[in-house]
PDB file of C-alpha atoms in Angstrom:
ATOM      1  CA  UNK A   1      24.432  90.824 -26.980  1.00 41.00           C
ATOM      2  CA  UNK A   2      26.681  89.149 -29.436  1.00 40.00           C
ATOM      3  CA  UNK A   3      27.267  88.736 -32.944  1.00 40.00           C
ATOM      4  CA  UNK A   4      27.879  85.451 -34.517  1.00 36.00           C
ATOM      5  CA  UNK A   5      30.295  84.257 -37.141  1.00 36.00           C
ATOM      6  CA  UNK A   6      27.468  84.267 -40.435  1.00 36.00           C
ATOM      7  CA  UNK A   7      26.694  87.296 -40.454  1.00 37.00           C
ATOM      8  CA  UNK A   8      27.752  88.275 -44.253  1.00 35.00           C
ATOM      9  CA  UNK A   9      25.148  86.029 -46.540  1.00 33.00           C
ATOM     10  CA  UNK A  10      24.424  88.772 -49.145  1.00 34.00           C
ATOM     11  CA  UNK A  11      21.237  88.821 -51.248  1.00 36.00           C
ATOM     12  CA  UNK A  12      18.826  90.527 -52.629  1.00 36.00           C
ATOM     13  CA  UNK A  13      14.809  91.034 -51.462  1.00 38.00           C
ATOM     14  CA  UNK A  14      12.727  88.744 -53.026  1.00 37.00           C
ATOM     15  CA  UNK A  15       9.212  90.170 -51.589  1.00 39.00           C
ATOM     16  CA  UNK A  16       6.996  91.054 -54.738  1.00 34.00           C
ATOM     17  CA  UNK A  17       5.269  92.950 -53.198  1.00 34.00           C
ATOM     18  CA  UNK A  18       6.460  96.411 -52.770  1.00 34.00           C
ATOM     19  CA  UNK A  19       5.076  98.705 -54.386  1.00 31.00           C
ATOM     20  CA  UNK A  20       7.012 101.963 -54.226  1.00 32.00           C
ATOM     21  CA  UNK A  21      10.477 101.708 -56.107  1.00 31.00           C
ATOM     22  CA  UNK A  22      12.053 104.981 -57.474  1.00 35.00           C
ATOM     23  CA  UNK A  23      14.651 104.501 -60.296  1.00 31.00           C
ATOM     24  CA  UNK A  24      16.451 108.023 -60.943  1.00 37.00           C
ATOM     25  CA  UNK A  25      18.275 110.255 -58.524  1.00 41.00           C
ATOM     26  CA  UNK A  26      16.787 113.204 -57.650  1.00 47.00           C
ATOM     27  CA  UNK A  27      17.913 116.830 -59.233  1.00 50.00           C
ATOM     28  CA  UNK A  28      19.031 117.597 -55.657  1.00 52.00           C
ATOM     29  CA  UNK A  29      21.203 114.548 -55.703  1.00 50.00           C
ATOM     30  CA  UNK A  30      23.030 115.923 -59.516  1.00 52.00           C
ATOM     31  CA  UNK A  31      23.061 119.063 -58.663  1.00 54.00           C
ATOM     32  CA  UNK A  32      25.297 118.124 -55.199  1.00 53.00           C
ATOM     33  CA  UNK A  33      27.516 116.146 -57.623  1.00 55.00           C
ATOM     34  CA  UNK A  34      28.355 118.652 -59.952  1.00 51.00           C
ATOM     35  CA  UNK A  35      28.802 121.439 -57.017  1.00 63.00           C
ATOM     36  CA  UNK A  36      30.891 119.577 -54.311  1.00 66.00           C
ATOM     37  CA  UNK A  37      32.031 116.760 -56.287  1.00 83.00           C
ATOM     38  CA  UNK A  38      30.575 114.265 -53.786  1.00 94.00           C
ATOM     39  CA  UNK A  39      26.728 112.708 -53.413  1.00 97.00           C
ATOM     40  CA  UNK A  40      24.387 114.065 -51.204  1.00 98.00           C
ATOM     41  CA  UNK A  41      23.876 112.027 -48.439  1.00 99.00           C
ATOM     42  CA  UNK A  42      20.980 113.117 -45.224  1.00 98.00           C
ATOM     43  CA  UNK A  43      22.195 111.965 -41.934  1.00 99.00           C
ATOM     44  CA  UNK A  44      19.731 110.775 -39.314  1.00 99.00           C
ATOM     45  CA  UNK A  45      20.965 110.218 -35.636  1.00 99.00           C
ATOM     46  CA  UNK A  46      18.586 108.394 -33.541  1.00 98.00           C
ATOM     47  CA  UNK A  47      19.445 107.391 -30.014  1.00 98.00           C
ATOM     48  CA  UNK A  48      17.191 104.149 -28.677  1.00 98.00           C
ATOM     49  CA  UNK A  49      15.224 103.580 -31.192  1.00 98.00           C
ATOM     50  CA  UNK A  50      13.303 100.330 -31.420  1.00 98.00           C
ATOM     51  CA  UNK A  51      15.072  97.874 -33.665  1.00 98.00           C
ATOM     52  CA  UNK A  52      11.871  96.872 -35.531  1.00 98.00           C
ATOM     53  CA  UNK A  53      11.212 100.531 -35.699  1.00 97.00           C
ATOM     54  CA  UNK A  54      15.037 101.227 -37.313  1.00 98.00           C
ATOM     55  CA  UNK A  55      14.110  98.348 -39.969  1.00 98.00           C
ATOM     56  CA  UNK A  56      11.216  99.507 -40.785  1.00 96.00           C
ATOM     57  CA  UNK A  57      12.239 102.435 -41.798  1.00 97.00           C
ATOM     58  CA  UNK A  58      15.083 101.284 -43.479  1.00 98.00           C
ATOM     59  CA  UNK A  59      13.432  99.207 -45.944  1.00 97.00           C
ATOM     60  CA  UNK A  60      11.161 102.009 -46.499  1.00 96.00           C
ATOM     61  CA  UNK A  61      13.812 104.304 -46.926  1.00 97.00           C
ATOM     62  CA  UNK A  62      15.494 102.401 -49.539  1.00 97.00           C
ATOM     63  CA  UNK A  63      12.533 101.511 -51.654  1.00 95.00           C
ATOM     64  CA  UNK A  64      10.543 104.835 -51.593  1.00 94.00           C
ATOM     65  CA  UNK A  65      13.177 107.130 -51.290  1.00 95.00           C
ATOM     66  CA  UNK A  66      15.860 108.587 -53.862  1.00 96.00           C
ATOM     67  CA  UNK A  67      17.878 109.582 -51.482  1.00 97.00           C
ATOM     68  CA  UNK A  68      21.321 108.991 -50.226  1.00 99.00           C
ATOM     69  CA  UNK A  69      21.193 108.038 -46.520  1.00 99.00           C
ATOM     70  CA  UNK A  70      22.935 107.228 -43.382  1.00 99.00           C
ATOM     71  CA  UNK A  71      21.148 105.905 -40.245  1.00 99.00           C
ATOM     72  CA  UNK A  72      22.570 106.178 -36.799  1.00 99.00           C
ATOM     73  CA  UNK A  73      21.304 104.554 -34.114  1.00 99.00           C
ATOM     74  CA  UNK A  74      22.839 104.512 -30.633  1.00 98.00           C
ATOM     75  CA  UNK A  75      21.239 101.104 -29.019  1.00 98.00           C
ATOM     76  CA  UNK A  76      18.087 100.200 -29.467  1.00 97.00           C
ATOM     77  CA  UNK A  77      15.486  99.996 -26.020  1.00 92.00           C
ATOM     78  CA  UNK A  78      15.307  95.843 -25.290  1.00 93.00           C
ATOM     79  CA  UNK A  79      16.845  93.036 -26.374  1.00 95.00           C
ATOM     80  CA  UNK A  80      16.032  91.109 -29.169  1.00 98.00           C
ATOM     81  CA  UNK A  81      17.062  88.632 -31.709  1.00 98.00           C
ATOM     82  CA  UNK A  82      17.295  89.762 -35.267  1.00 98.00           C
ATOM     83  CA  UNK A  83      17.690  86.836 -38.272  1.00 97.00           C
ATOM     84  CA  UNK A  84      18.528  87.257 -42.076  1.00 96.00           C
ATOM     85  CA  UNK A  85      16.264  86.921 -44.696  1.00 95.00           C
ATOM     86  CA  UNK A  86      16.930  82.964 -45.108  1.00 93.00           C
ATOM     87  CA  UNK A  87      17.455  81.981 -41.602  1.00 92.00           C
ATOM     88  CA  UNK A  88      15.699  78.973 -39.665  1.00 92.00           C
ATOM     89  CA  UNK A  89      15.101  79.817 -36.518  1.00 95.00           C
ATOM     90  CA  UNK A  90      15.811  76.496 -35.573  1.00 93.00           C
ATOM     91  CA  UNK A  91      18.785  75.980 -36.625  1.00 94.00           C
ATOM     92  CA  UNK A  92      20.256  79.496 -35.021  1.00 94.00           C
ATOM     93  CA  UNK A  93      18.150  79.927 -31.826  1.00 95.00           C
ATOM     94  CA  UNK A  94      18.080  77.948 -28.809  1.00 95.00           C
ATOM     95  CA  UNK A  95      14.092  78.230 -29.241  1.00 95.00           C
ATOM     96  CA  UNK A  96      13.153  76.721 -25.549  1.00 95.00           C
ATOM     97  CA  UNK A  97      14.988  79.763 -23.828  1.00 96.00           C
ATOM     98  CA  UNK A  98      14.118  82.101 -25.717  1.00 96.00           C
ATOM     99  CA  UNK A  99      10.315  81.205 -25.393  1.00 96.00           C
ATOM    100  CA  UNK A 100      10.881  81.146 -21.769  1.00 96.00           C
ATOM    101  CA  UNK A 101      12.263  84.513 -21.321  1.00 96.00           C
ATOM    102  CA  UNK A 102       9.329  86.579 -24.026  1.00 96.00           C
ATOM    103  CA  UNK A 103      12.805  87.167 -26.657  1.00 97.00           C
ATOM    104  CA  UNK A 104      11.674  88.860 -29.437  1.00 98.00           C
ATOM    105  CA  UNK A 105      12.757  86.992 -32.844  1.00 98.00           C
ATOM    106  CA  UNK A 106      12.488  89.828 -35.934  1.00 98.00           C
ATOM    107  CA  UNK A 107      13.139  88.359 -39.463  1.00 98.00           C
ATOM    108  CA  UNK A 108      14.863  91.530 -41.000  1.00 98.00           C
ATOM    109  CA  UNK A 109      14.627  92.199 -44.803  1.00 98.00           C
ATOM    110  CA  UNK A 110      18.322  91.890 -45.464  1.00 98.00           C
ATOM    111  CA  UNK A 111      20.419  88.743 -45.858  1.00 94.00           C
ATOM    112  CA  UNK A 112      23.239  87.619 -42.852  1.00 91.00           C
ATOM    113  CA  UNK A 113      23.164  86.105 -39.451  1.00 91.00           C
ATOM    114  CA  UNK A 114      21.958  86.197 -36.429  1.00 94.00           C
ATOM    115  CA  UNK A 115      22.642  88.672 -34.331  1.00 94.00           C
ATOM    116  CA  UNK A 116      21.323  89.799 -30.474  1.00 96.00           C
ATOM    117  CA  UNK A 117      21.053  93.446 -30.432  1.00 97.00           C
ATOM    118  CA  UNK A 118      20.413  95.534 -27.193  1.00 97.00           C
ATOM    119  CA  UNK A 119      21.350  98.913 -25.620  1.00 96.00           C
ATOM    120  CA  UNK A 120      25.354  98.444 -26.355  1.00 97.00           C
ATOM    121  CA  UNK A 121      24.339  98.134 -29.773  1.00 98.00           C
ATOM    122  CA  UNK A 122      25.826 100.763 -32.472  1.00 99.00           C
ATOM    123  CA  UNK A 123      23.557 100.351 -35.406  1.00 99.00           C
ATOM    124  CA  UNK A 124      25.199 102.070 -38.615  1.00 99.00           C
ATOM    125  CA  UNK A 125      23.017 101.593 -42.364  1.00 99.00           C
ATOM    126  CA  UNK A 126      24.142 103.531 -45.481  1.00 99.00           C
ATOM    127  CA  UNK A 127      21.524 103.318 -48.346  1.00 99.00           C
ATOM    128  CA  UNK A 128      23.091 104.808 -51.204  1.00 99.00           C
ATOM    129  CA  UNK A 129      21.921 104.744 -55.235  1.00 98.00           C
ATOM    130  CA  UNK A 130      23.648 102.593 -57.507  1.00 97.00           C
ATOM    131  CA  UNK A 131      26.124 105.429 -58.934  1.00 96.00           C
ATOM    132  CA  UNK A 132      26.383 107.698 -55.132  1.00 97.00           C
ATOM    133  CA  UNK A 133      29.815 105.845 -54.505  1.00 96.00           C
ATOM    134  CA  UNK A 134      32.689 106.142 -57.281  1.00 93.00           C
ATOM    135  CA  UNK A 135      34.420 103.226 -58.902  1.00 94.00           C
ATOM    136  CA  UNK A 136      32.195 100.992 -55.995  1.00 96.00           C
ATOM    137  CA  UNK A 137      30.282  98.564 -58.420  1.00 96.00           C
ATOM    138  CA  UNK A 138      26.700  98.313 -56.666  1.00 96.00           C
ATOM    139  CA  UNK A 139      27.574  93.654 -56.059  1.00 97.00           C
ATOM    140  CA  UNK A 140      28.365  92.623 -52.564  1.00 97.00           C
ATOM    141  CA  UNK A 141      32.389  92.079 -52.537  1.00 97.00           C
ATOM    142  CA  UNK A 142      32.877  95.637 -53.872  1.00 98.00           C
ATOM    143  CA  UNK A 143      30.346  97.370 -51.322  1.00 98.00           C
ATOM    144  CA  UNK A 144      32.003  95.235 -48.647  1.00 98.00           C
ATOM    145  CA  UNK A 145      35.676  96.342 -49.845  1.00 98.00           C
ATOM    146  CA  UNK A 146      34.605  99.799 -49.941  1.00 98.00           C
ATOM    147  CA  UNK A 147      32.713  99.582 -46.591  1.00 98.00           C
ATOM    148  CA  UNK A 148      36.203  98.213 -44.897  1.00 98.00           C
ATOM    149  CA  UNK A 149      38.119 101.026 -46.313  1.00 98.00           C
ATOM    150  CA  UNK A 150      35.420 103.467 -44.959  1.00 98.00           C
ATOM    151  CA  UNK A 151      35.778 101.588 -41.054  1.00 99.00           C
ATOM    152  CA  UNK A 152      39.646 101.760 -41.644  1.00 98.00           C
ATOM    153  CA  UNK A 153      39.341 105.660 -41.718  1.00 98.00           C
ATOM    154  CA  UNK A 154      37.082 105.320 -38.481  1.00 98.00           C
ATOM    155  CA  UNK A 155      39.690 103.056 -36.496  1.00 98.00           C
ATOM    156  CA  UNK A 156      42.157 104.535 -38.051  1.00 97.00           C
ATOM    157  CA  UNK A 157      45.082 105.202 -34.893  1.00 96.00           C
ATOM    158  CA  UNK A 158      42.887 103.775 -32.373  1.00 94.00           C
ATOM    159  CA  UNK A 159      42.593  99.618 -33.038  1.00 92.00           C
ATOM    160  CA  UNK A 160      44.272  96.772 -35.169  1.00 95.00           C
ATOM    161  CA  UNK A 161      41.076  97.050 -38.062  1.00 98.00           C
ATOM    162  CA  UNK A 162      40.362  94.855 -40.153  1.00 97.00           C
ATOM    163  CA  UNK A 163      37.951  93.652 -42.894  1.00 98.00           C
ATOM    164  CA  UNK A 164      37.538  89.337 -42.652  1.00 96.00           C
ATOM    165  CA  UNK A 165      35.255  87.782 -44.401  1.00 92.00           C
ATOM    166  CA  UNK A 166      32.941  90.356 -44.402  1.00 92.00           C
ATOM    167  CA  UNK A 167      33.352  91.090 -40.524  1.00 96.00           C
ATOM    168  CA  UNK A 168      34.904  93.944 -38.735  1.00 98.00           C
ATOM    169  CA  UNK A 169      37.469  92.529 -36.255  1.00 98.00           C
ATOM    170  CA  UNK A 170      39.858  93.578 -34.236  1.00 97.00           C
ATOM    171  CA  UNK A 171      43.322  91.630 -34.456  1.00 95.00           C
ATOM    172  CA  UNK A 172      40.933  87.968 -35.218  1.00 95.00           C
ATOM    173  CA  UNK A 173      38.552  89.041 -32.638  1.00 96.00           C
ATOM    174  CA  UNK A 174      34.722  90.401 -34.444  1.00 96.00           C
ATOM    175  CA  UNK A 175      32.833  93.357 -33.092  1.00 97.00           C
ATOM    176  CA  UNK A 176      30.696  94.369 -36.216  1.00 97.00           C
ATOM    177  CA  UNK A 177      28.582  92.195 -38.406  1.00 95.00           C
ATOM    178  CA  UNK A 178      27.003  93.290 -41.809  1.00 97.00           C
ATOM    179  CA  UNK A 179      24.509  92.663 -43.877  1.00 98.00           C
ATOM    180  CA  UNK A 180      23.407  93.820 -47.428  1.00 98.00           C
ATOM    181  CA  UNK A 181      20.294  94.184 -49.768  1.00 98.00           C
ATOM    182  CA  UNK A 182      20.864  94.986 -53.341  1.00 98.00           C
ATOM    183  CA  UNK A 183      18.179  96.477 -55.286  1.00 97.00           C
ATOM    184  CA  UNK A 184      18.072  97.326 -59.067  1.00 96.00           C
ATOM    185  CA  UNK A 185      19.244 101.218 -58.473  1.00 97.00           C
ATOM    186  CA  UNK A 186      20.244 101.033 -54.660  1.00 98.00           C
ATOM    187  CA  UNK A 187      21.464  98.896 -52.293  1.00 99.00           C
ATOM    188  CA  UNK A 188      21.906  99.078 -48.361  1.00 99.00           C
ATOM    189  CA  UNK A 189      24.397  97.899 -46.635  1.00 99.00           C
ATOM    190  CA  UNK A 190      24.056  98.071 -42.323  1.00 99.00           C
ATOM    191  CA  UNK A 191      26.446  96.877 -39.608  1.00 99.00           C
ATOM    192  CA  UNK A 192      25.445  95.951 -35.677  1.00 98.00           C
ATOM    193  CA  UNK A 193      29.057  97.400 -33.761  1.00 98.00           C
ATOM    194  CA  UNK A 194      29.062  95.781 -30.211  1.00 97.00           C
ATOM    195  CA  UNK A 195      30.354  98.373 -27.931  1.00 97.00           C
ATOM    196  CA  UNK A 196      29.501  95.680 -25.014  1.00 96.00           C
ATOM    197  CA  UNK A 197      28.113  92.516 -24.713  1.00 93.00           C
ATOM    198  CA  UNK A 198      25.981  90.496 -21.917  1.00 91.00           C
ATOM    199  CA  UNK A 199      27.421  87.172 -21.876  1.00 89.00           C
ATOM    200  CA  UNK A 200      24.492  85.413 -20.636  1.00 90.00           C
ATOM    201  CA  UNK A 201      22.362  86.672 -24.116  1.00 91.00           C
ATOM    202  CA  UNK A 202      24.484  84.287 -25.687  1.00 86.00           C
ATOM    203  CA  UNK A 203      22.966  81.569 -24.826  1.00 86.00           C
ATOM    204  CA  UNK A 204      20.128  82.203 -26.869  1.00 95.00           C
ATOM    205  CA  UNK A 205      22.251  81.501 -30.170  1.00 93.00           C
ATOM    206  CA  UNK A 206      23.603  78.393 -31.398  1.00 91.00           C
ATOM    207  CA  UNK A 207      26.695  77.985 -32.702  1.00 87.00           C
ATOM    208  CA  UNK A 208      26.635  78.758 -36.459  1.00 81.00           C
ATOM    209  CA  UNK A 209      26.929  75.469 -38.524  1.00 83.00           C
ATOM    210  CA  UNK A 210      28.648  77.725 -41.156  1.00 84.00           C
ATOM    211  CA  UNK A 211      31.529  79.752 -39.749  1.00 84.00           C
ATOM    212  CA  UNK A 212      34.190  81.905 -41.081  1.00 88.00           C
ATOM    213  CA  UNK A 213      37.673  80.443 -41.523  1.00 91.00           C
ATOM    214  CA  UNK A 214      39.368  82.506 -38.370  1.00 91.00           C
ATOM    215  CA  UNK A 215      36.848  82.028 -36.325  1.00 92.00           C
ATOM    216  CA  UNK A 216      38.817  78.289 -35.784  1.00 90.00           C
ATOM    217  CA  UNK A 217      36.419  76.458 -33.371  1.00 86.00           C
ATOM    218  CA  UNK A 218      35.894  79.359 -31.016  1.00 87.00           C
ATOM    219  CA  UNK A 219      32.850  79.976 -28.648  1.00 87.00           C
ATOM    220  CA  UNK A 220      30.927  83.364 -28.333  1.00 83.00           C
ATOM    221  CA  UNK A 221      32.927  84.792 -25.614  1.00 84.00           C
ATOM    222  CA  UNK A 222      36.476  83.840 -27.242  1.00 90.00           C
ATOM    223  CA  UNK A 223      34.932  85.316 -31.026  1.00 93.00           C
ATOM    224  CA  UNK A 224      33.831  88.616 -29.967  1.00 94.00           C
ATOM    225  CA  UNK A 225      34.896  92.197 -28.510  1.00 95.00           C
ATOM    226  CA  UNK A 226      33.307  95.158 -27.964  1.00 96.00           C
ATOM    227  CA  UNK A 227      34.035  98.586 -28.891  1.00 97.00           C
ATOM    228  CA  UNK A 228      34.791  99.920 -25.357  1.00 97.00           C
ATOM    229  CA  UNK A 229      37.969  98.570 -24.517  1.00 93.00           C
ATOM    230  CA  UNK A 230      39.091 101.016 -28.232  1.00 96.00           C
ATOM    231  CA  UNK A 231      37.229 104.292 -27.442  1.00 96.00           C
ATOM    232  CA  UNK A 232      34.068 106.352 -25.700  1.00 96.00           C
ATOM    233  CA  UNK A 233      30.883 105.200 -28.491  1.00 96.00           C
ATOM    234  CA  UNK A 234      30.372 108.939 -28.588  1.00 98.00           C
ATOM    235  CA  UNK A 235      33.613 109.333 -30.127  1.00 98.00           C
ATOM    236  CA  UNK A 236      32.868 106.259 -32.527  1.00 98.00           C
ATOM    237  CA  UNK A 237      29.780 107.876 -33.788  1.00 99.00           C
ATOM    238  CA  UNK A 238      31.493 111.166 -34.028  1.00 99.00           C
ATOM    239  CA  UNK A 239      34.487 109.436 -36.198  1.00 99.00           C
ATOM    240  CA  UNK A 240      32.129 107.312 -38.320  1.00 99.00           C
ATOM    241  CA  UNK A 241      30.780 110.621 -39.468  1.00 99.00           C
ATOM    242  CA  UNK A 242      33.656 112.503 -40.000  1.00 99.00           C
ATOM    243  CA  UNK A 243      34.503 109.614 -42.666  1.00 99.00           C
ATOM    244  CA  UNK A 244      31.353 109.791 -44.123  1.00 99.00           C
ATOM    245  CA  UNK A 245      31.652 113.095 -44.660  1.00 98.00           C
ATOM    246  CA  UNK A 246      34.446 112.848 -46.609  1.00 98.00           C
ATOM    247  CA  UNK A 247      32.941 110.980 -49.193  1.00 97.00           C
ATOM    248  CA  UNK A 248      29.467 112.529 -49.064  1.00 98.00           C
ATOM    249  CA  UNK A 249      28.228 116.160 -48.698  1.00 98.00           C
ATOM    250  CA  UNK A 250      26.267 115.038 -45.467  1.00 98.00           C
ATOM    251  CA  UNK A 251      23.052 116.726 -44.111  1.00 98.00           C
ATOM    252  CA  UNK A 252      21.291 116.648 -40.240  1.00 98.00           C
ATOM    253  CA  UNK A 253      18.100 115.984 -40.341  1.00 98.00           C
ATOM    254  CA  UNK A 254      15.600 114.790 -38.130  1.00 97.00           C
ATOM    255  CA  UNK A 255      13.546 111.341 -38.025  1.00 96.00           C
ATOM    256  CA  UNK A 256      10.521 113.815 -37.962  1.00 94.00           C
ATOM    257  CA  UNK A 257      11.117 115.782 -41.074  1.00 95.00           C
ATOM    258  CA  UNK A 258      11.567 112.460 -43.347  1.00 94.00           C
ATOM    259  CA  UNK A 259       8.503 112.025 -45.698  1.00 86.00           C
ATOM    260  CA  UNK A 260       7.920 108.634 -46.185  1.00 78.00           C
ATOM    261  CA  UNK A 261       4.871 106.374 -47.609  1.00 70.00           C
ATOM    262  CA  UNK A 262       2.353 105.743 -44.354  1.00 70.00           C
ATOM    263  CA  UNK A 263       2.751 102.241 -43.069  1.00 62.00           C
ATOM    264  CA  UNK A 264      -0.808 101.243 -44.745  1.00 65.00           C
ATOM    265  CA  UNK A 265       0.923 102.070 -48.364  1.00 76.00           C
ATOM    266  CA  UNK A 266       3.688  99.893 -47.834  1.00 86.00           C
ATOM    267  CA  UNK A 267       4.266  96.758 -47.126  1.00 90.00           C
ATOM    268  CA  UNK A 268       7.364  95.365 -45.094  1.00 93.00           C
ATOM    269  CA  UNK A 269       9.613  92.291 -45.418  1.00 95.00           C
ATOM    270  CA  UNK A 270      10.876  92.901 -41.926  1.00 97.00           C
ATOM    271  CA  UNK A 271       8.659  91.371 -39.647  1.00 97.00           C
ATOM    272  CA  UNK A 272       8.196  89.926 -35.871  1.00 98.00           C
ATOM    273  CA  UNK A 273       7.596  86.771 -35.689  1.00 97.00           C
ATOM    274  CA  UNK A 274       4.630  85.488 -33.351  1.00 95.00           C
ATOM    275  CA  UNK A 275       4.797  83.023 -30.877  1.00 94.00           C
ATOM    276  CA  UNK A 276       3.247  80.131 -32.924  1.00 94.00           C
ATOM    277  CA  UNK A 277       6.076  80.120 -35.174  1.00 93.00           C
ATOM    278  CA  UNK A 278       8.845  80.538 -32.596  1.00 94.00           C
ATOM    279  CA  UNK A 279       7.009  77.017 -30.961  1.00 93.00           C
ATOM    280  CA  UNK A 280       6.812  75.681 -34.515  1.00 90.00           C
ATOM    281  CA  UNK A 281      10.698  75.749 -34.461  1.00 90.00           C
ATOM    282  CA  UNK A 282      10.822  74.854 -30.990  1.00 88.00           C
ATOM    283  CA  UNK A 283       9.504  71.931 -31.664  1.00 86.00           C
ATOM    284  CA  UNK A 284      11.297  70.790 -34.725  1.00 84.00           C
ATOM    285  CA  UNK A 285      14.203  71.039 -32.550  1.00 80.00           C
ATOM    286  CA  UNK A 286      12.656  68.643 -29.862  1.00 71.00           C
TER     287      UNK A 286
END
């Protein structure tokens, strides 16, 4: 798996249809405030759930929902390639390989890169309302900025962390990419943490044409680092919630016991593409 350099476009849905969008936060939600002096915030821990699956259910979960939330998946069950909301698959895939090993390409609802996600892949979303965070303005650079600090807490003692250009590196080397959607009253904001890479899934991305200033002219390999070589990803998941819980009043609960719209009520911006557009792009690029 890797994740390449673009992975920080930021912008907001533009599907019109959706038809579920709540615009208050619940009673539960004040309530929390004015007790504990921090937002509520449920806490989901999955462990190999299907990306598609994870997206899904975030987009749900920040349309339908008034709910603070943080999604934690550890890896999800096969490889696949997962685009922004913009991105050409032509442009970012090496279609021809792809198509010859049955990849799966998933247009995700948020802006961002490219990114190929597999079992040593820590997924991480926080969907929060517009007011759960304070003094965090709900625009991209402040969610970012306030997303770094948050990772700074997590590394904190263990690597050289740092926020660039909307990445998580180590010293100039990237292990997390993020991506955001900003609604009217919420906004999510989800990072992909490589805790290891195959270097051979690689070769199914191009080389961005837009790149971040330190990336320099680097390849894959000489870009990116996983987690492992820091700490166990037990004790990553176990530190990313202890610094979540010091800005929210967090709550276990299980993927089970969330009530969400049925998938016939709702429809997604995430999608998989099918094969006859993957070839469509395969063959603009031949």
């Amino acid at each position: 798996m890797c994740v390449i350099c673009n992975a920080s476009v930021l912008c907001p849905p533009t599907n019109n249809t959706i038809i579920y969008i709540h615009i208050s936060i619940s009673s539960s939600i004040e309530k929390e405030i004015e007790m504990t002096g921090k937002a509520a915030m449920k806490l989901v821990r999955l462990r190999g759930l299907p990306i598609l699956q994870q997206l899904h259910l975030e987009e749900q979960l920040l349309r339908t929902s008034s709910d603070n939330w943080c999604l934690i998946n550890d890896g999800t069950i096969s490889p696949a390639i997962v685009m922004g909301l913009s991105g050409k698959i032509s442009e970012l895939v090496e279609v021809k390989s792809v198509l010859r090993d049955h990849i799966p390409i998933i247009r995700r609802f948020t802006g961002g890169g490219t990114v190929v996600v597999d079992h040593d892949t820590i997924f991480v979303t926080l969907i929060c309302n517009k007011d759960a965070v304070s003094n965090v303005q709900p625009f991209p650079r402040p969610i970012m900025s306030w997303s770094g600090l948050l990772y700074n807490k997590v590394f904190e003692g263990v690597a050289d962390f740092h926020l660039r250009e909307n990445d998580y590196v180590f010293g100039d080397r990237k292990f997390g990419g993020n991506a955001q959607s900003i609604t009217k009253h919420r906004w999510v904001h989800h990072t992909s943490f490589l805790w290891d890479y195959e270097a051979k899934n690689m070769s199914y991305l191009k080389l961005p044409s837009k790149a971040p200033e330190y990336r320099l002219t680097r390849g894959h390999v000489e870009f990116i680092r996983g987690m492992k070589d820091y700490l166990a990803r037990s004790e990553f998941i176990e530190r990313t919630i202890k610094a979540i819980g010091a800005q929210f009043s967090v709550k276990p609960i299980s993927l089970e016991s969330i009530d969400i719209p049925s998938a016939s009520e709702f429809v997604h911006t995430t999608k998989l593409l099918t094969e006859q557009e993957i070839q469509e792009a395969c063959n603009v690029q031949t």
